Amino acid sequence: MGFGGLLHLKKHKLKMQLLEDLMMRFNVTTSQLSVHGNRLTLSVNDVVTILGLHAGGMNVETQLGEDDEVRVKFNLGTGQIKCSRLKTDLLNDLTVGEEFRGKFLLYLMCRILRPSTAVHVPNNYLKILANVNVVGNLNWAKFVYDGLLEGIKDYKKKSDGASRDQHVTGCVLLLEIFYLEHVNMHNLTRHSSSLPRIRHWDDKSISKIVSKVSSLGGVDSIQVNINIFVK
């Protein structure tokens, strides 16, 4: 289906304080992140190198819409579909058939590729399952990129800082790894050039850098060296 790169994703807890700092310093108009006295430009290509997703081809949005036939074909019921239910179904299904792949795609979309604060799968995601043969050729990198920028834009509109973390949407995992990939801290930096880049980051390695950055004064500190160009 074209999501093999995500199999390298290691379990870790998102560093929400870091992410809040990064989102407040991200300009959605220029797609630039201002940290440590530098400006880093995020692009669709970064989604490819970090998450290993396909870029090019038709936009994902061209395949979206509601579809009652899909509900029947993939055993999705008639009401709203909870993301938690998809997870349960996937864990209980020992056969990787068409139904499994369809539910897996929906789960990826609502929990990793473009997560939101909603507990249900958006109804307009269903139609994409009507033609699973084209899924791997869609521009998933742009789908994730656009979703992140939209999420950051919405987040920055919130005036109450205490409740902002309840409104984080989009693939902020991408923003977190994008930042970490540019931090240069000698023995703490990931030096391997193999892709996708998420294969090199786990909770331990992320926590070490986040802790070090914090001790040096946070994301505005010029004591932290930044690699402007990262392959």
PDB file of C-alpha atoms in Angstrom:
ATOM      1  CA  MET A   1       0.000   0.000   0.000  1.00  0.00           C
ATOM      2  CA  GLY A   2       3.041   2.275   0.078  1.00  0.00           C
ATOM      3  CA  PHE A   3       3.497   2.787   3.823  1.00  0.00           C
ATOM      4  CA  GLY A   4       6.474   0.515   4.422  1.00  0.00           C
ATOM      5  CA  GLY A   5       8.532   3.418   5.732  1.00  0.00           C
ATOM      6  CA  LEU A   6       6.207   3.789   8.711  1.00  0.00           C
ATOM      7  CA  LEU A   7       7.112   0.284   9.850  1.00  0.00           C
ATOM      8  CA  HIS A   8      10.363   1.830  11.093  1.00  0.00           C
ATOM      9  CA  LEU A   9       8.485   4.110  13.482  1.00  0.00           C
ATOM     10  CA  LYS A  10       9.544   3.343  17.042  1.00  0.00           C
ATOM     11  CA  LYS A  11       7.202   3.821  19.976  1.00  0.00           C
ATOM     12  CA  HIS A  12       7.794   7.035  21.858  1.00  0.00           C
ATOM     13  CA  LYS A  13       5.813   9.693  23.632  1.00  0.00           C
ATOM     14  CA  LEU A  14       5.580  13.019  21.838  1.00  0.00           C
ATOM     15  CA  LYS A  15       7.392  15.804  23.686  1.00  0.00           C
ATOM     16  CA  MET A  16       4.460  18.188  23.944  1.00  0.00           C
ATOM     17  CA  GLN A  17       6.286  21.117  25.548  1.00  0.00           C
ATOM     18  CA  LEU A  18       8.883  21.014  22.786  1.00  0.00           C
ATOM     19  CA  LEU A  19       6.174  20.738  20.143  1.00  0.00           C
ATOM     20  CA  GLU A  20       4.265  23.697  21.564  1.00  0.00           C
ATOM     21  CA  ASP A  21       7.463  25.764  21.429  1.00  0.00           C
ATOM     22  CA  LEU A  22       8.136  24.666  17.850  1.00  0.00           C
ATOM     23  CA  MET A  23       4.601  25.340  16.630  1.00  0.00           C
ATOM     24  CA  MET A  24       4.653  28.864  18.059  1.00  0.00           C
ATOM     25  CA  ARG A  25       7.885  29.493  16.137  1.00  0.00           C
ATOM     26  CA  PHE A  26       6.664  28.042  12.852  1.00  0.00           C
ATOM     27  CA  ASN A  27       5.559  30.427  10.099  1.00  0.00           C
ATOM     28  CA  VAL A  28       2.880  28.636   8.064  1.00  0.00           C
ATOM     29  CA  THR A  29       3.146  31.203   5.253  1.00  0.00           C
ATOM     30  CA  THR A  30       6.837  30.558   4.602  1.00  0.00           C
ATOM     31  CA  SER A  31       6.933  27.039   6.108  1.00  0.00           C
ATOM     32  CA  GLN A  32       9.912  28.143   8.165  1.00  0.00           C
ATOM     33  CA  LEU A  33      10.815  27.126  11.704  1.00  0.00           C
ATOM     34  CA  SER A  34      12.771  29.770  13.634  1.00  0.00           C
ATOM     35  CA  VAL A  35      14.981  28.116  16.260  1.00  0.00           C
ATOM     36  CA  HIS A  36      18.396  28.783  17.773  1.00  0.00           C
ATOM     37  CA  GLY A  37      18.948  31.871  15.619  1.00  0.00           C
ATOM     38  CA  ASN A  38      18.263  29.998  12.375  1.00  0.00           C
ATOM     39  CA  ARG A  39      15.361  29.502   9.983  1.00  0.00           C
ATOM     40  CA  LEU A  40      14.686  25.985   8.762  1.00  0.00           C
ATOM     41  CA  THR A  41      12.346  25.455   5.816  1.00  0.00           C
ATOM     42  CA  LEU A  42      10.043  22.439   5.925  1.00  0.00           C
ATOM     43  CA  SER A  43       9.015  20.954   2.567  1.00  0.00           C
ATOM     44  CA  VAL A  44       7.129  17.987   1.159  1.00  0.00           C
ATOM     45  CA  ASN A  45      10.499  16.382   0.483  1.00  0.00           C
ATOM     46  CA  ASP A  46      11.149  16.326   4.232  1.00  0.00           C
ATOM     47  CA  VAL A  47       8.034  14.195   4.652  1.00  0.00           C
ATOM     48  CA  VAL A  48       9.526  11.748   2.149  1.00  0.00           C
ATOM     49  CA  THR A  49      12.917  11.512   3.854  1.00  0.00           C
ATOM     50  CA  ILE A  50      11.585  11.455   7.424  1.00  0.00           C
ATOM     51  CA  LEU A  51       8.501   9.250   7.096  1.00  0.00           C
ATOM     52  CA  GLY A  52       9.240   7.455   3.836  1.00  0.00           C
ATOM     53  CA  LEU A  53       5.931   8.437   2.224  1.00  0.00           C
ATOM     54  CA  HIS A  54       5.255   8.720  -1.503  1.00  0.00           C
ATOM     55  CA  ALA A  55       5.241  12.149  -3.163  1.00  0.00           C
ATOM     56  CA  GLY A  56       3.792  12.854  -6.586  1.00  0.00           C
ATOM     57  CA  GLY A  57       0.694  11.561  -8.300  1.00  0.00           C
ATOM     58  CA  MET A  58      -2.870  12.551  -7.509  1.00  0.00           C
ATOM     59  CA  ASN A  59      -3.681  14.391  -4.322  1.00  0.00           C
ATOM     60  CA  VAL A  60      -5.313  12.247  -1.653  1.00  0.00           C
ATOM     61  CA  GLU A  61      -8.249  14.655  -1.513  1.00  0.00           C
ATOM     62  CA  THR A  62      -9.317  13.608  -5.029  1.00  0.00           C
ATOM     63  CA  GLN A  63     -10.162  10.165  -3.654  1.00  0.00           C
ATOM     64  CA  LEU A  64     -12.128  11.282  -0.594  1.00  0.00           C
ATOM     65  CA  GLY A  65     -15.879  11.274  -0.043  1.00  0.00           C
ATOM     66  CA  GLU A  66     -18.614   9.271   1.654  1.00  0.00           C
ATOM     67  CA  ASP A  67     -19.386   5.778   0.361  1.00  0.00           C
ATOM     68  CA  ASP A  68     -22.041   3.462   1.797  1.00  0.00           C
ATOM     69  CA  GLU A  69     -20.874   0.522  -0.319  1.00  0.00           C
ATOM     70  CA  VAL A  70     -17.455   0.737   1.299  1.00  0.00           C
ATOM     71  CA  ARG A  71     -19.073   0.517   4.727  1.00  0.00           C
ATOM     72  CA  VAL A  72     -20.620  -2.812   3.793  1.00  0.00           C
ATOM     73  CA  LYS A  73     -17.582  -4.193   1.976  1.00  0.00           C
ATOM     74  CA  PHE A  74     -15.196  -3.468   4.852  1.00  0.00           C
ATOM     75  CA  ASN A  75     -17.629  -4.262   7.678  1.00  0.00           C
ATOM     76  CA  LEU A  76     -17.603  -0.707   9.029  1.00  0.00           C
ATOM     77  CA  GLY A  77     -21.216  -0.456  10.162  1.00  0.00           C
ATOM     78  CA  THR A  78     -23.654   2.385   9.538  1.00  0.00           C
ATOM     79  CA  GLY A  79     -22.790   4.939  12.214  1.00  0.00           C
ATOM     80  CA  GLN A  80     -19.681   6.897  13.092  1.00  0.00           C
ATOM     81  CA  ILE A  81     -16.522   4.802  13.151  1.00  0.00           C
ATOM     82  CA  LYS A  82     -14.374   5.124  16.258  1.00  0.00           C
ATOM     83  CA  CYS A  83     -10.611   5.053  15.703  1.00  0.00           C
ATOM     84  CA  SER A  84     -10.337   2.894  18.818  1.00  0.00           C
ATOM     85  CA  ARG A  85     -12.652   0.343  17.241  1.00  0.00           C
ATOM     86  CA  LEU A  86     -10.402   0.130  14.180  1.00  0.00           C
ATOM     87  CA  LYS A  87      -7.435  -0.553  16.439  1.00  0.00           C
ATOM     88  CA  THR A  88      -9.321  -3.326  18.223  1.00  0.00           C
ATOM     89  CA  ASP A  89     -10.416  -4.880  14.929  1.00  0.00           C
ATOM     90  CA  LEU A  90      -6.857  -4.826  13.610  1.00  0.00           C
ATOM     91  CA  LEU A  91      -5.435  -6.450  16.735  1.00  0.00           C
ATOM     92  CA  ASN A  92      -8.063  -9.192  16.623  1.00  0.00           C
ATOM     93  CA  ASP A  93      -7.800  -9.900  12.884  1.00  0.00           C
ATOM     94  CA  LEU A  94      -5.115 -12.512  12.245  1.00  0.00           C
ATOM     95  CA  THR A  95      -5.657 -12.562   8.474  1.00  0.00           C
ATOM     96  CA  VAL A  96      -4.156  -9.720   6.447  1.00  0.00           C
ATOM     97  CA  GLY A  97      -6.906  -9.560   3.850  1.00  0.00           C
ATOM     98  CA  GLU A  98      -8.683  -6.725   2.083  1.00  0.00           C
ATOM     99  CA  GLU A  99     -10.752  -5.774   5.134  1.00  0.00           C
ATOM    100  CA  PHE A 100      -7.642  -5.620   7.307  1.00  0.00           C
ATOM    101  CA  ARG A 101      -5.806  -3.405   4.800  1.00  0.00           C
ATOM    102  CA  GLY A 102      -8.777  -1.069   4.485  1.00  0.00           C
ATOM    103  CA  LYS A 103      -9.148  -0.602   8.229  1.00  0.00           C
ATOM    104  CA  PHE A 104      -5.392  -0.246   8.584  1.00  0.00           C
ATOM    105  CA  LEU A 105      -5.401   2.607   6.070  1.00  0.00           C
ATOM    106  CA  LEU A 106      -8.214   4.420   7.875  1.00  0.00           C
ATOM    107  CA  TYR A 107      -6.390   4.003  11.175  1.00  0.00           C
ATOM    108  CA  LEU A 108      -3.163   5.385   9.691  1.00  0.00           C
ATOM    109  CA  MET A 109      -4.995   8.379   8.301  1.00  0.00           C
ATOM    110  CA  CYS A 110      -6.747   9.344  11.544  1.00  0.00           C
ATOM    111  CA  ARG A 111      -3.965   8.512  13.992  1.00  0.00           C
ATOM    112  CA  ILE A 112      -0.611   9.050  12.230  1.00  0.00           C
ATOM    113  CA  LEU A 113      -0.887  10.764   8.846  1.00  0.00           C
ATOM    114  CA  ARG A 114      -3.408  13.455   9.796  1.00  0.00           C
ATOM    115  CA  PRO A 115      -4.484  12.978  13.422  1.00  0.00           C
ATOM    116  CA  SER A 116      -7.113  15.228  14.949  1.00  0.00           C
ATOM    117  CA  THR A 117      -8.796  15.693  18.308  1.00  0.00           C
ATOM    118  CA  ALA A 118     -11.848  13.747  17.088  1.00  0.00           C
ATOM    119  CA  VAL A 119     -12.405  10.173  18.255  1.00  0.00           C
ATOM    120  CA  HIS A 120     -14.140   9.196  15.015  1.00  0.00           C
ATOM    121  CA  VAL A 121     -12.886   8.610  11.482  1.00  0.00           C
ATOM    122  CA  PRO A 122     -13.995  11.465   9.192  1.00  0.00           C
ATOM    123  CA  ASN A 123     -16.794  10.133   6.983  1.00  0.00           C
ATOM    124  CA  ASN A 124     -15.162  11.508   3.849  1.00  0.00           C
ATOM    125  CA  TYR A 125     -12.174   9.173   4.334  1.00  0.00           C
ATOM    126  CA  LEU A 126     -14.295   6.155   3.395  1.00  0.00           C
ATOM    127  CA  LYS A 127     -14.350   6.557  -0.377  1.00  0.00           C
ATOM    128  CA  ILE A 128     -10.593   6.075  -0.605  1.00  0.00           C
ATOM    129  CA  LEU A 129     -11.199   2.377   0.089  1.00  0.00           C
ATOM    130  CA  ALA A 130     -13.291   2.056  -3.075  1.00  0.00           C
ATOM    131  CA  ASN A 131     -10.110   1.801  -5.135  1.00  0.00           C
ATOM    132  CA  VAL A 132      -7.309   0.502  -2.939  1.00  0.00           C
ATOM    133  CA  ASN A 133      -5.170  -0.214  -6.012  1.00  0.00           C
ATOM    134  CA  VAL A 134      -4.361   3.490  -6.415  1.00  0.00           C
ATOM    135  CA  VAL A 135      -3.609   4.142  -2.740  1.00  0.00           C
ATOM    136  CA  GLY A 136       0.132   3.564  -3.039  1.00  0.00           C
ATOM    137  CA  ASN A 137       0.405   6.063  -5.906  1.00  0.00           C
ATOM    138  CA  LEU A 138      -1.287   8.958  -4.142  1.00  0.00           C
ATOM    139  CA  ASN A 139       0.605  11.985  -2.853  1.00  0.00           C
ATOM    140  CA  TRP A 140       0.631  11.024   0.811  1.00  0.00           C
ATOM    141  CA  ALA A 141       3.607  13.265   1.551  1.00  0.00           C
ATOM    142  CA  LYS A 142       1.612  16.344   0.544  1.00  0.00           C
ATOM    143  CA  PHE A 143      -1.418  15.082   2.486  1.00  0.00           C
ATOM    144  CA  VAL A 144       0.674  14.923   5.662  1.00  0.00           C
ATOM    145  CA  TYR A 145       2.454  18.210   4.940  1.00  0.00           C
ATOM    146  CA  ASP A 146      -0.755  20.162   4.302  1.00  0.00           C
ATOM    147  CA  GLY A 147      -2.397  18.622   7.361  1.00  0.00           C
ATOM    148  CA  LEU A 148       0.493  19.669   9.600  1.00  0.00           C
ATOM    149  CA  LEU A 149       0.473  23.255   8.336  1.00  0.00           C
ATOM    150  CA  GLU A 150      -3.281  23.447   8.813  1.00  0.00           C
ATOM    151  CA  GLY A 151      -2.926  22.046  12.329  1.00  0.00           C
ATOM    152  CA  ILE A 152      -0.226  24.544  13.277  1.00  0.00           C
ATOM    153  CA  LYS A 153      -2.294  27.406  11.898  1.00  0.00           C
ATOM    154  CA  ASP A 154      -5.306  26.358  13.962  1.00  0.00           C
ATOM    155  CA  TYR A 155      -3.173  25.829  17.057  1.00  0.00           C
ATOM    156  CA  LYS A 156      -1.704  29.325  16.898  1.00  0.00           C
ATOM    157  CA  LYS A 157      -5.198  30.823  16.787  1.00  0.00           C
ATOM    158  CA  LYS A 158      -5.902  29.556  20.294  1.00  0.00           C
ATOM    159  CA  SER A 159      -5.576  32.384  22.798  1.00  0.00           C
ATOM    160  CA  ASP A 160      -5.610  30.284  25.972  1.00  0.00           C
ATOM    161  CA  GLY A 161      -2.143  28.773  26.309  1.00  0.00           C
ATOM    162  CA  ALA A 162      -3.267  26.425  29.080  1.00  0.00           C
ATOM    163  CA  SER A 163      -5.616  24.599  26.732  1.00  0.00           C
ATOM    164  CA  ARG A 164      -3.592  24.709  23.529  1.00  0.00           C
ATOM    165  CA  ASP A 165      -2.294  21.152  23.888  1.00  0.00           C
ATOM    166  CA  GLN A 166      -5.888  19.941  23.673  1.00  0.00           C
ATOM    167  CA  HIS A 167      -6.123  21.361  20.156  1.00  0.00           C
ATOM    168  CA  VAL A 168      -2.995  19.904  18.550  1.00  0.00           C
ATOM    169  CA  THR A 169      -3.791  18.351  15.173  1.00  0.00           C
ATOM    170  CA  GLY A 170      -1.789  17.227  12.176  1.00  0.00           C
ATOM    171  CA  CYS A 171       1.294  15.019  12.087  1.00  0.00           C
ATOM    172  CA  VAL A 172       3.316  16.846  14.743  1.00  0.00           C
ATOM    173  CA  LEU A 173       5.596  13.807  14.837  1.00  0.00           C
ATOM    174  CA  LEU A 174       6.971  15.125  11.543  1.00  0.00           C
ATOM    175  CA  LEU A 175       7.708  18.532  13.079  1.00  0.00           C
ATOM    176  CA  GLU A 176       9.403  16.939  16.082  1.00  0.00           C
ATOM    177  CA  ILE A 177      11.728  14.755  14.010  1.00  0.00           C
ATOM    178  CA  PHE A 178      12.372  17.560  11.501  1.00  0.00           C
ATOM    179  CA  TYR A 179      13.684  19.706  14.340  1.00  0.00           C
ATOM    180  CA  LEU A 180      15.735  16.940  15.941  1.00  0.00           C
ATOM    181  CA  GLU A 181      17.335  16.087  12.598  1.00  0.00           C
ATOM    182  CA  HIS A 182      18.800  19.590  12.462  1.00  0.00           C
ATOM    183  CA  VAL A 183      20.141  19.725  16.019  1.00  0.00           C
ATOM    184  CA  ASN A 184      23.900  19.138  16.133  1.00  0.00           C
ATOM    185  CA  MET A 185      25.011  17.761  19.488  1.00  0.00           C
ATOM    186  CA  HIS A 186      28.039  15.630  18.749  1.00  0.00           C
ATOM    187  CA  ASN A 187      27.468  12.152  20.218  1.00  0.00           C
ATOM    188  CA  LEU A 188      23.703  12.741  20.568  1.00  0.00           C
ATOM    189  CA  THR A 189      23.159  13.434  16.862  1.00  0.00           C
ATOM    190  CA  ARG A 190      22.008  10.698  14.473  1.00  0.00           C
ATOM    191  CA  HIS A 191      24.829  10.337  11.911  1.00  0.00           C
ATOM    192  CA  SER A 192      23.558   7.513   9.699  1.00  0.00           C
ATOM    193  CA  SER A 193      22.219   8.590   6.303  1.00  0.00           C
ATOM    194  CA  SER A 194      19.785   5.685   5.848  1.00  0.00           C
ATOM    195  CA  LEU A 195      16.131   6.431   5.150  1.00  0.00           C
ATOM    196  CA  PRO A 196      13.488   6.955   6.339  1.00  0.00           C
ATOM    197  CA  ARG A 197      14.922   9.077   9.111  1.00  0.00           C
ATOM    198  CA  ILE A 198      12.356   7.945  11.704  1.00  0.00           C
ATOM    199  CA  ARG A 199      14.236   4.638  11.945  1.00  0.00           C
ATOM    200  CA  HIS A 200      16.961   6.414  13.945  1.00  0.00           C
ATOM    201  CA  TRP A 201      14.763   7.943  16.647  1.00  0.00           C
ATOM    202  CA  ASP A 202      13.330   6.302  19.751  1.00  0.00           C
ATOM    203  CA  ASP A 203      12.160   7.678  23.080  1.00  0.00           C
ATOM    204  CA  LYS A 204      15.604   7.443  24.666  1.00  0.00           C
ATOM    205  CA  SER A 205      17.489   9.282  21.924  1.00  0.00           C
ATOM    206  CA  ILE A 206      14.782  11.941  21.614  1.00  0.00           C
ATOM    207  CA  SER A 207      14.601  12.534  25.371  1.00  0.00           C
ATOM    208  CA  LYS A 208      18.373  13.023  25.602  1.00  0.00           C
ATOM    209  CA  ILE A 209      18.402  15.801  23.032  1.00  0.00           C
ATOM    210  CA  VAL A 210      15.245  17.470  24.350  1.00  0.00           C
ATOM    211  CA  SER A 211      16.718  17.457  27.852  1.00  0.00           C
ATOM    212  CA  LYS A 212      20.018  18.895  26.625  1.00  0.00           C
ATOM    213  CA  VAL A 213      18.298  21.637  24.639  1.00  0.00           C
ATOM    214  CA  SER A 214      16.230  22.529  27.692  1.00  0.00           C
ATOM    215  CA  SER A 215      19.344  22.758  29.869  1.00  0.00           C
ATOM    216  CA  LEU A 216      20.891  25.165  27.361  1.00  0.00           C
ATOM    217  CA  GLY A 217      17.911  27.499  27.414  1.00  0.00           C
ATOM    218  CA  GLY A 218      15.372  25.984  25.049  1.00  0.00           C
ATOM    219  CA  VAL A 219      14.647  26.389  21.353  1.00  0.00           C
ATOM    220  CA  ASP A 220      15.647  30.068  21.282  1.00  0.00           C
ATOM    221  CA  SER A 221      19.116  29.450  22.711  1.00  0.00           C
ATOM    222  CA  ILE A 222      21.996  30.209  20.337  1.00  0.00           C
ATOM    223  CA  GLN A 223      24.164  27.825  22.363  1.00  0.00           C
ATOM    224  CA  VAL A 224      22.605  24.970  20.389  1.00  0.00           C
ATOM    225  CA  ASN A 225      24.237  24.335  17.019  1.00  0.00           C
ATOM    226  CA  ILE A 226      22.003  23.739  14.015  1.00  0.00           C
ATOM    227  CA  ASN A 227      22.758  21.914  10.777  1.00  0.00           C
ATOM    228  CA  ILE A 228      21.146  24.031   8.076  1.00  0.00           C
ATOM    229  CA  PHE A 229      21.496  21.359   5.408  1.00  0.00           C
ATOM    230  CA  VAL A 230      20.476  17.829   6.317  1.00  0.00           C
ATOM    231  CA  LYS A 231      20.407  15.016   3.752  1.00  0.00           C
TER     232      LYS A 231
END
